[in-house]
Amino acid sequence: MANSGAYTEEPENSTSEELTASSNYCTTTDKVDLECEVTFNKKRLTIVCISDTHSKLQLSDLSRIPPGDILLHAGDFTLRGSLREVHEFNILLGHLPHPVKIVIAGNHEDCLEVPSASLKLSRRLHLQKNYGVSEPHQILSNFIYLEDQSVIVSGLKIYGAPWSPLFYSTAFQLQRGEMLARKWRKIPDDVDILMTHCPPYGICDTNIQGQNCGCEALLHELQTRLKPKFHVFGHIHEGYGRMEHDGTQYINASMCTRKYKPDNPPVVFEIDNPAYKLRERVSVKGLASASNGINH
């Protein structure tokens, strides 16, 4: 059953003493690579992963989500894919303190898959009247929304894609094989953290019947070309958990169980902060140059 729409007040803006730049998010109106204006001044970053919350989280549940530097949500944040659910989710996430929040869609987010050019006038008028926007994705103002895009956060390249193998003709789903392979080939070789809604075939993707439900074409890219440090996904609720394979940590972060109860805790990991390491190298180089100047 969809959320009843309890979230009505606007969230306060988050702040962090460990940020060295503005925390304003970049907009995601075009399918281009983005650069977040947040840079962290610390050696290691804490990443909090959730997925498949399906409009089941309430304000009272947010205390279950641990603090961190970056929050990742790997899709299916609605149950019925309605604009109202999307709006409620946007406000809900605004209450979380994480300086950077990144979200992709899943197969439940029907209203986000409609191309802008296909929106009927009545839908545009509804969006403008009720949400003050002209397109559905513009409702998502409290986080970075990725759809076949990457964003650079403190030197980390994070790529997000909503696709999954066709099942009951829901949103962002394509036939197995070449149609999905074309989507996965868009993922850049140098991605550090990969976010997809579906898992790769054979990795944290087993359903209640014991079937592997992940994508073979995605697995092929990971075996032959891509080497992300972390791959975060959801979609198959029963596959919740994490495993390591060939240098990549795979995380199924589905919070909802098979019975759509948000009982699974968020998954947390740490990763080196490239921006901090770069600063250290520049600082050491500067000290060496100053020392050489003194010696001469």
mmCIF file of N, CA, C and O in Angstrom, residues 67-136:
data_model
loop_
_atom_site.group_PDB
_atom_site.id
_atom_site.type_symbol
_atom_site.label_atom_id
_atom_site.label_comp_id
_atom_site.label_asym_id
_atom_site.label_seq_id
_atom_site.Cartn_x
_atom_site.Cartn_y
_atom_site.Cartn_z
ATOM 1 N N PRO A 67 24.568 8.102 10.206
ATOM 2 C CA PRO A 67 25.160 9.283 9.576
ATOM 3 C C PRO A 67 26.284 8.879 8.629
ATOM 4 O O PRO A 67 26.829 7.779 8.709
ATOM 5 N N GLY A 68 26.632 9.784 7.747
ATOM 6 C CA GLY A 68 27.711 9.526 6.800
ATOM 7 C C GLY A 68 27.932 10.749 5.935
ATOM 8 O O GLY A 68 27.245 11.768 6.070
ATOM 9 N N ASP A 69 28.893 10.642 5.036
ATOM 10 C CA ASP A 69 29.206 11.756 4.138
ATOM 11 C C ASP A 69 28.340 11.733 2.888
ATOM 12 O O ASP A 69 27.895 12.766 2.402
ATOM 13 N N ILE A 70 28.114 10.534 2.353
ATOM 14 C CA ILE A 70 27.329 10.378 1.127
ATOM 15 C C ILE A 70 26.277 9.303 1.346
ATOM 16 O O ILE A 70 26.582 8.214 1.844
ATOM 17 N N LEU A 71 25.031 9.605 0.992
ATOM 18 C CA LEU A 71 23.951 8.627 1.029
ATOM 19 C C LEU A 71 23.628 8.202 -0.400
ATOM 20 O O LEU A 71 23.431 9.053 -1.274
ATOM 21 N N LEU A 72 23.572 6.897 -0.644
ATOM 22 C CA LEU A 72 23.214 6.360 -1.952
ATOM 23 C C LEU A 72 21.907 5.592 -1.845
ATOM 24 O O LEU A 72 21.743 4.762 -0.950
ATOM 25 N N HIS A 73 20.973 5.869 -2.759
ATOM 26 C CA HIS A 73 19.719 5.115 -2.832
ATOM 27 C C HIS A 73 19.625 4.533 -4.243
ATOM 28 O O HIS A 73 19.588 5.271 -5.227
ATOM 29 N N ALA A 74 19.558 3.198 -4.327
ATOM 30 C CA ALA A 74 19.646 2.519 -5.624
ATOM 31 C C ALA A 74 18.296 2.197 -6.249
ATOM 32 O O ALA A 74 18.161 1.224 -6.987
ATOM 33 N N GLY A 75 17.298 3.025 -5.994
ATOM 34 C CA GLY A 75 16.046 2.918 -6.738
ATOM 35 C C GLY A 75 14.907 2.220 -6.017
ATOM 36 O O GLY A 75 15.076 1.626 -4.957
ATOM 37 N N ASP A 76 13.713 2.302 -6.636
ATOM 38 C CA ASP A 76 12.462 1.820 -6.053
ATOM 39 C C ASP A 76 12.188 2.501 -4.718
ATOM 40 O O ASP A 76 11.975 1.845 -3.683
ATOM 41 N N PHE A 77 12.166 3.829 -4.748
ATOM 42 C CA PHE A 77 11.802 4.585 -3.546
ATOM 43 C C PHE A 77 10.304 4.792 -3.455
ATOM 44 O O PHE A 77 9.801 5.254 -2.432
ATOM 45 N N THR A 78 9.562 4.469 -4.524
ATOM 46 C CA THR A 78 8.097 4.518 -4.487
ATOM 47 C C THR A 78 7.538 3.103 -4.551
ATOM 48 O O THR A 78 8.262 2.133 -4.811
ATOM 49 N N LEU A 79 6.237 3.004 -4.346
ATOM 50 C CA LEU A 79 5.553 1.714 -4.492
ATOM 51 C C LEU A 79 4.741 1.689 -5.782
ATOM 52 O O LEU A 79 4.805 0.732 -6.546
ATOM 53 N N ARG A 80 4.014 2.776 -6.035
ATOM 54 C CA ARG A 80 3.140 2.837 -7.213
ATOM 55 C C ARG A 80 3.658 3.782 -8.297
ATOM 56 O O ARG A 80 3.029 3.920 -9.342
ATOM 57 N N GLY A 81 4.764 4.451 -8.028
ATOM 58 C CA GLY A 81 5.346 5.315 -9.049
ATOM 59 C C GLY A 81 4.591 6.606 -9.285
ATOM 60 O O GLY A 81 4.678 7.203 -10.362
ATOM 61 N N SER A 82 3.871 7.087 -8.285
ATOM 62 C CA SER A 82 3.069 8.302 -8.451
ATOM 63 C C SER A 82 3.891 9.550 -8.168
ATOM 64 O O SER A 82 4.903 9.507 -7.459
ATOM 65 N N LEU A 83 3.440 10.668 -8.706
ATOM 66 C CA LEU A 83 4.093 11.947 -8.440
ATOM 67 C C LEU A 83 4.030 12.283 -6.953
ATOM 68 O O LEU A 83 4.977 12.852 -6.398
ATOM 69 N N ARG A 84 2.929 11.943 -6.318
ATOM 70 C CA ARG A 84 2.792 12.229 -4.890
ATOM 71 C C ARG A 84 3.853 11.489 -4.081
ATOM 72 O O ARG A 84 4.466 12.057 -3.167
ATOM 73 N N GLU A 85 4.096 10.219 -4.421
ATOM 74 C CA GLU A 85 5.123 9.451 -3.719
ATOM 75 C C GLU A 85 6.511 10.035 -3.946
ATOM 76 O O GLU A 85 7.337 10.078 -3.029
ATOM 77 N N VAL A 86 6.769 10.462 -5.179
ATOM 78 C CA VAL A 86 8.065 11.079 -5.494
ATOM 79 C C VAL A 86 8.259 12.344 -4.669
ATOM 80 O O VAL A 86 9.329 12.579 -4.098
ATOM 81 N N HIS A 87 7.216 13.152 -4.573
ATOM 82 C CA HIS A 87 7.266 14.379 -3.786
ATOM 83 C C HIS A 87 7.510 14.077 -2.307
ATOM 84 O O HIS A 87 8.328 14.731 -1.648
ATOM 85 N N GLU A 88 6.814 13.093 -1.772
ATOM 86 C CA GLU A 88 6.980 12.720 -0.367
ATOM 87 C C GLU A 88 8.408 12.224 -0.099
ATOM 88 O O GLU A 88 9.007 12.551 0.935
ATOM 89 N N PHE A 89 8.932 11.432 -1.032
ATOM 90 C CA PHE A 89 10.297 10.913 -0.874
ATOM 91 C C PHE A 89 11.312 12.046 -0.892
ATOM 92 O O PHE A 89 12.266 12.053 -0.100
ATOM 93 N N ASN A 90 11.104 13.002 -1.768
ATOM 94 C CA ASN A 90 12.017 14.140 -1.841
ATOM 95 C C ASN A 90 12.067 14.900 -0.514
ATOM 96 O O ASN A 90 13.140 15.251 -0.017
ATOM 97 N N ILE A 91 10.912 15.144 0.072
ATOM 98 C CA ILE A 91 10.862 15.848 1.353
ATOM 99 C C ILE A 91 11.458 14.992 2.471
ATOM 100 O O ILE A 91 12.200 15.482 3.328
ATOM 101 N N LEU A 92 11.164 13.695 2.445
ATOM 102 C CA LEU A 92 11.703 12.794 3.462
ATOM 103 C C LEU A 92 13.232 12.817 3.467
ATOM 104 O O LEU A 92 13.863 12.964 4.521
ATOM 105 N N LEU A 93 13.837 12.683 2.290
ATOM 106 C CA LEU A 93 15.298 12.680 2.229
ATOM 107 C C LEU A 93 15.895 14.015 2.629
ATOM 108 O O LEU A 93 17.033 14.081 3.090
ATOM 109 N N GLY A 94 15.131 15.090 2.469
ATOM 110 C CA GLY A 94 15.614 16.389 2.887
ATOM 111 C C GLY A 94 15.846 16.486 4.383
ATOM 112 O O GLY A 94 16.575 17.363 4.843
ATOM 113 N N HIS A 95 15.238 15.586 5.149
ATOM 114 C CA HIS A 95 15.424 15.596 6.592
ATOM 115 C C HIS A 95 16.686 14.860 7.027
ATOM 116 O O HIS A 95 17.074 14.954 8.192
ATOM 117 N N LEU A 96 17.295 14.108 6.126
ATOM 118 C CA LEU A 96 18.521 13.400 6.473
ATOM 119 C C LEU A 96 19.709 14.344 6.419
ATOM 120 O O LEU A 96 19.781 15.213 5.529
ATOM 121 N N PRO A 97 20.689 14.199 7.313
ATOM 122 C CA PRO A 97 21.782 15.167 7.430
ATOM 123 C C PRO A 97 22.957 14.946 6.487
ATOM 124 O O PRO A 97 23.876 15.757 6.465
ATOM 125 N N HIS A 98 22.958 13.880 5.703
ATOM 126 C CA HIS A 98 24.100 13.582 4.849
ATOM 127 C C HIS A 98 24.344 14.740 3.870
ATOM 128 O O HIS A 98 23.426 15.158 3.160
ATOM 129 N N PRO A 99 25.571 15.269 3.823
ATOM 130 C CA PRO A 99 25.855 16.423 2.959
ATOM 131 C C PRO A 99 25.596 16.166 1.476
ATOM 132 O O PRO A 99 25.225 17.074 0.748
ATOM 133 N N VAL A 100 25.809 14.918 1.035
ATOM 134 C CA VAL A 100 25.548 14.557 -0.361
ATOM 135 C C VAL A 100 24.635 13.345 -0.388
ATOM 136 O O VAL A 100 24.875 12.350 0.306
ATOM 137 N N LYS A 101 23.560 13.445 -1.175
ATOM 138 C CA LYS A 101 22.631 12.326 -1.346
ATOM 139 C C LYS A 101 22.459 12.093 -2.842
ATOM 140 O O LYS A 101 22.195 13.040 -3.594
ATOM 141 N N ILE A 102 22.609 10.850 -3.265
ATOM 142 C CA ILE A 102 22.525 10.507 -4.680
ATOM 143 C C ILE A 102 21.499 9.391 -4.848
ATOM 144 O O ILE A 102 21.534 8.384 -4.122
ATOM 145 N N VAL A 103 20.597 9.552 -5.810
ATOM 146 C CA VAL A 103 19.479 8.632 -5.990
ATOM 147 C C VAL A 103 19.340 8.269 -7.461
ATOM 148 O O VAL A 103 19.528 9.116 -8.341
ATOM 149 N N ILE A 104 19.021 6.997 -7.723
ATOM 150 C CA ILE A 104 18.608 6.588 -9.058
ATOM 151 C C ILE A 104 17.186 6.041 -8.965
ATOM 152 O O ILE A 104 16.690 5.745 -7.875
ATOM 153 N N ALA A 105 16.532 5.911 -10.095
ATOM 154 C CA ALA A 105 15.188 5.337 -10.137
ATOM 155 C C ALA A 105 15.287 3.822 -10.250
ATOM 156 O O ALA A 105 16.356 3.252 -10.490
ATOM 157 N N GLY A 106 14.127 3.178 -10.077
ATOM 158 C CA GLY A 106 14.017 1.744 -10.281
ATOM 159 C C GLY A 106 12.777 1.436 -11.095
ATOM 160 O O GLY A 106 12.125 2.341 -11.627
ATOM 161 N N ASN A 107 12.422 0.172 -11.168
ATOM 162 C CA ASN A 107 11.302 -0.207 -12.024
ATOM 163 C C ASN A 107 9.945 0.220 -11.480
ATOM 164 O O ASN A 107 8.937 0.121 -12.174
ATOM 165 N N HIS A 108 9.884 0.744 -10.245
ATOM 166 C CA HIS A 108 8.613 1.238 -9.697
ATOM 167 C C HIS A 108 8.377 2.712 -10.016
ATOM 168 O O HIS A 108 7.256 3.196 -9.840
ATOM 169 N N GLU A 109 9.400 3.423 -10.469
ATOM 170 C CA GLU A 109 9.271 4.876 -10.673
ATOM 171 C C GLU A 109 8.730 5.203 -12.068
ATOM 172 O O GLU A 109 9.391 5.854 -12.887
ATOM 173 N N ASP A 110 7.506 4.792 -12.335
ATOM 174 C CA ASP A 110 6.906 4.966 -13.663
ATOM 175 C C ASP A 110 6.879 6.417 -14.113
ATOM 176 O O ASP A 110 7.154 6.718 -15.270
ATOM 177 N N CYS A 111 6.534 7.321 -13.209
ATOM 178 C CA CYS A 111 6.331 8.710 -13.614
ATOM 179 C C CYS A 111 7.625 9.392 -14.032
ATOM 180 O O CYS A 111 7.592 10.439 -14.684
ATOM 181 N N LEU A 112 8.787 8.811 -13.684
ATOM 182 C CA LEU A 112 10.055 9.421 -14.053
ATOM 183 C C LEU A 112 10.565 8.950 -15.404
ATOM 184 O O LEU A 112 11.523 9.514 -15.945
ATOM 185 N N GLU A 113 9.950 7.923 -15.976
ATOM 186 C CA GLU A 113 10.428 7.393 -17.252
ATOM 187 C C GLU A 113 9.813 8.097 -18.451
ATOM 188 O O GLU A 113 10.329 8.012 -19.561
ATOM 189 N N VAL A 114 8.718 8.801 -18.262
ATOM 190 C CA VAL A 114 8.027 9.451 -19.384
ATOM 191 C C VAL A 114 8.910 10.550 -19.968
ATOM 192 O O VAL A 114 9.319 11.473 -19.250
ATOM 193 N N PRO A 115 9.250 10.485 -21.260
ATOM 194 C CA PRO A 115 10.068 11.542 -21.880
ATOM 195 C C PRO A 115 9.360 12.894 -21.810
ATOM 196 O O PRO A 115 8.127 12.970 -21.889
ATOM 197 N N SER A 116 10.148 13.947 -21.655
ATOM 198 C CA SER A 116 9.568 15.292 -21.515
ATOM 199 C C SER A 116 8.669 15.637 -22.692
ATOM 200 O O SER A 116 7.597 16.234 -22.526
ATOM 201 N N ALA A 117 9.096 15.238 -23.886
ATOM 202 C CA ALA A 117 8.327 15.585 -25.088
ATOM 203 C C ALA A 117 6.980 14.870 -25.139
ATOM 204 O O ALA A 117 6.072 15.290 -25.856
ATOM 205 N N SER A 118 6.838 13.793 -24.357
ATOM 206 C CA SER A 118 5.598 13.006 -24.382
ATOM 207 C C SER A 118 4.591 13.429 -23.314
ATOM 208 O O SER A 118 3.485 12.892 -23.270
ATOM 209 N N LEU A 119 4.982 14.362 -22.441
ATOM 210 C CA LEU A 119 4.077 14.787 -21.381
ATOM 211 C C LEU A 119 2.876 15.535 -21.961
ATOM 212 O O LEU A 119 3.022 16.473 -22.733
ATOM 213 N N LYS A 120 1.702 15.105 -21.569
ATOM 214 C CA LYS A 120 0.495 15.776 -22.027
ATOM 215 C C LYS A 120 0.333 17.118 -21.317
ATOM 216 O O LYS A 120 0.855 17.324 -20.229
ATOM 217 N N LEU A 121 -0.397 18.017 -21.956
ATOM 218 C CA LEU A 121 -0.613 19.338 -21.387
ATOM 219 C C LEU A 121 -1.260 19.246 -20.016
ATOM 220 O O LEU A 121 -0.888 19.975 -19.093
ATOM 221 N N SER A 122 -2.207 18.322 -19.846
ATOM 222 C CA SER A 122 -2.882 18.178 -18.552
ATOM 223 C C SER A 122 -1.901 17.777 -17.462
ATOM 224 O O SER A 122 -1.991 18.244 -16.326
ATOM 225 N N ARG A 123 -0.928 16.911 -17.800
ATOM 226 C CA ARG A 123 0.077 16.506 -16.817
ATOM 227 C C ARG A 123 1.005 17.673 -16.484
ATOM 228 O O ARG A 123 1.383 17.873 -15.326
ATOM 229 N N ARG A 124 1.375 18.459 -17.498
ATOM 230 C CA ARG A 124 2.233 19.624 -17.240
ATOM 231 C C ARG A 124 1.525 20.628 -16.335
ATOM 232 O O ARG A 124 2.128 21.205 -15.427
ATOM 233 N N LEU A 125 0.242 20.844 -16.579
ATOM 234 C CA LEU A 125 -0.525 21.776 -15.746
ATOM 235 C C LEU A 125 -0.641 21.247 -14.321
ATOM 236 O O LEU A 125 -0.554 22.015 -13.359
ATOM 237 N N HIS A 126 -0.808 19.933 -14.190
ATOM 238 C CA HIS A 126 -0.874 19.325 -12.855
ATOM 239 C C HIS A 126 0.447 19.499 -12.110
ATOM 240 O O HIS A 126 0.464 19.839 -10.923
ATOM 241 N N LEU A 127 1.551 19.289 -12.806
ATOM 242 C CA LEU A 127 2.877 19.457 -12.196
ATOM 243 C C LEU A 127 3.091 20.895 -11.737
ATOM 244 O O LEU A 127 3.591 21.150 -10.651
ATOM 245 N N GLN A 128 2.708 21.826 -12.602
ATOM 246 C CA GLN A 128 2.914 23.234 -12.284
ATOM 247 C C GLN A 128 2.036 23.665 -11.110
ATOM 248 O O GLN A 128 2.501 24.374 -10.200
ATOM 249 N N LYS A 129 0.795 23.243 -11.102
ATOM 250 C CA LYS A 129 -0.134 23.648 -10.051
ATOM 251 C C LYS A 129 0.219 23.050 -8.703
ATOM 252 O O LYS A 129 0.185 23.743 -7.666
ATOM 253 N N ASN A 130 0.588 21.762 -8.674
ATOM 254 C CA ASN A 130 0.782 21.060 -7.413
ATOM 255 C C ASN A 130 2.215 21.048 -6.904
ATOM 256 O O ASN A 130 2.439 20.956 -5.689
ATOM 257 N N TYR A 131 3.185 21.146 -7.830
ATOM 258 C CA TYR A 131 4.579 21.029 -7.410
ATOM 259 C C TYR A 131 5.470 22.171 -7.907
ATOM 260 O O TYR A 131 6.647 22.219 -7.569
ATOM 261 N N GLY A 132 4.914 23.078 -8.701
ATOM 262 C CA GLY A 132 5.677 24.228 -9.162
ATOM 263 C C GLY A 132 6.777 23.890 -10.143
ATOM 264 O O GLY A 132 7.767 24.625 -10.256
ATOM 265 N N VAL A 133 6.644 22.762 -10.862
ATOM 266 C CA VAL A 133 7.646 22.351 -11.846
ATOM 267 C C VAL A 133 6.946 21.973 -13.142
ATOM 268 O O VAL A 133 5.713 21.813 -13.179
ATOM 269 N N SER A 134 7.730 21.798 -14.203
ATOM 270 C CA SER A 134 7.143 21.447 -15.494
ATOM 271 C C SER A 134 7.443 20.004 -15.903
ATOM 272 O O SER A 134 6.836 19.490 -16.839
ATOM 273 N N GLU A 135 8.386 19.351 -15.219
ATOM 274 C CA GLU A 135 8.736 17.972 -15.532
ATOM 275 C C GLU A 135 8.879 17.182 -14.224
ATOM 276 O O GLU A 135 9.309 17.736 -13.200
ATOM 277 N N PRO A 136 8.555 15.881 -14.243
ATOM 278 C CA PRO A 136 8.565 15.092 -12.993
ATOM 279 C C PRO A 136 9.901 15.090 -12.266
ATOM 280 O O PRO A 136 9.934 15.206 -11.030
#
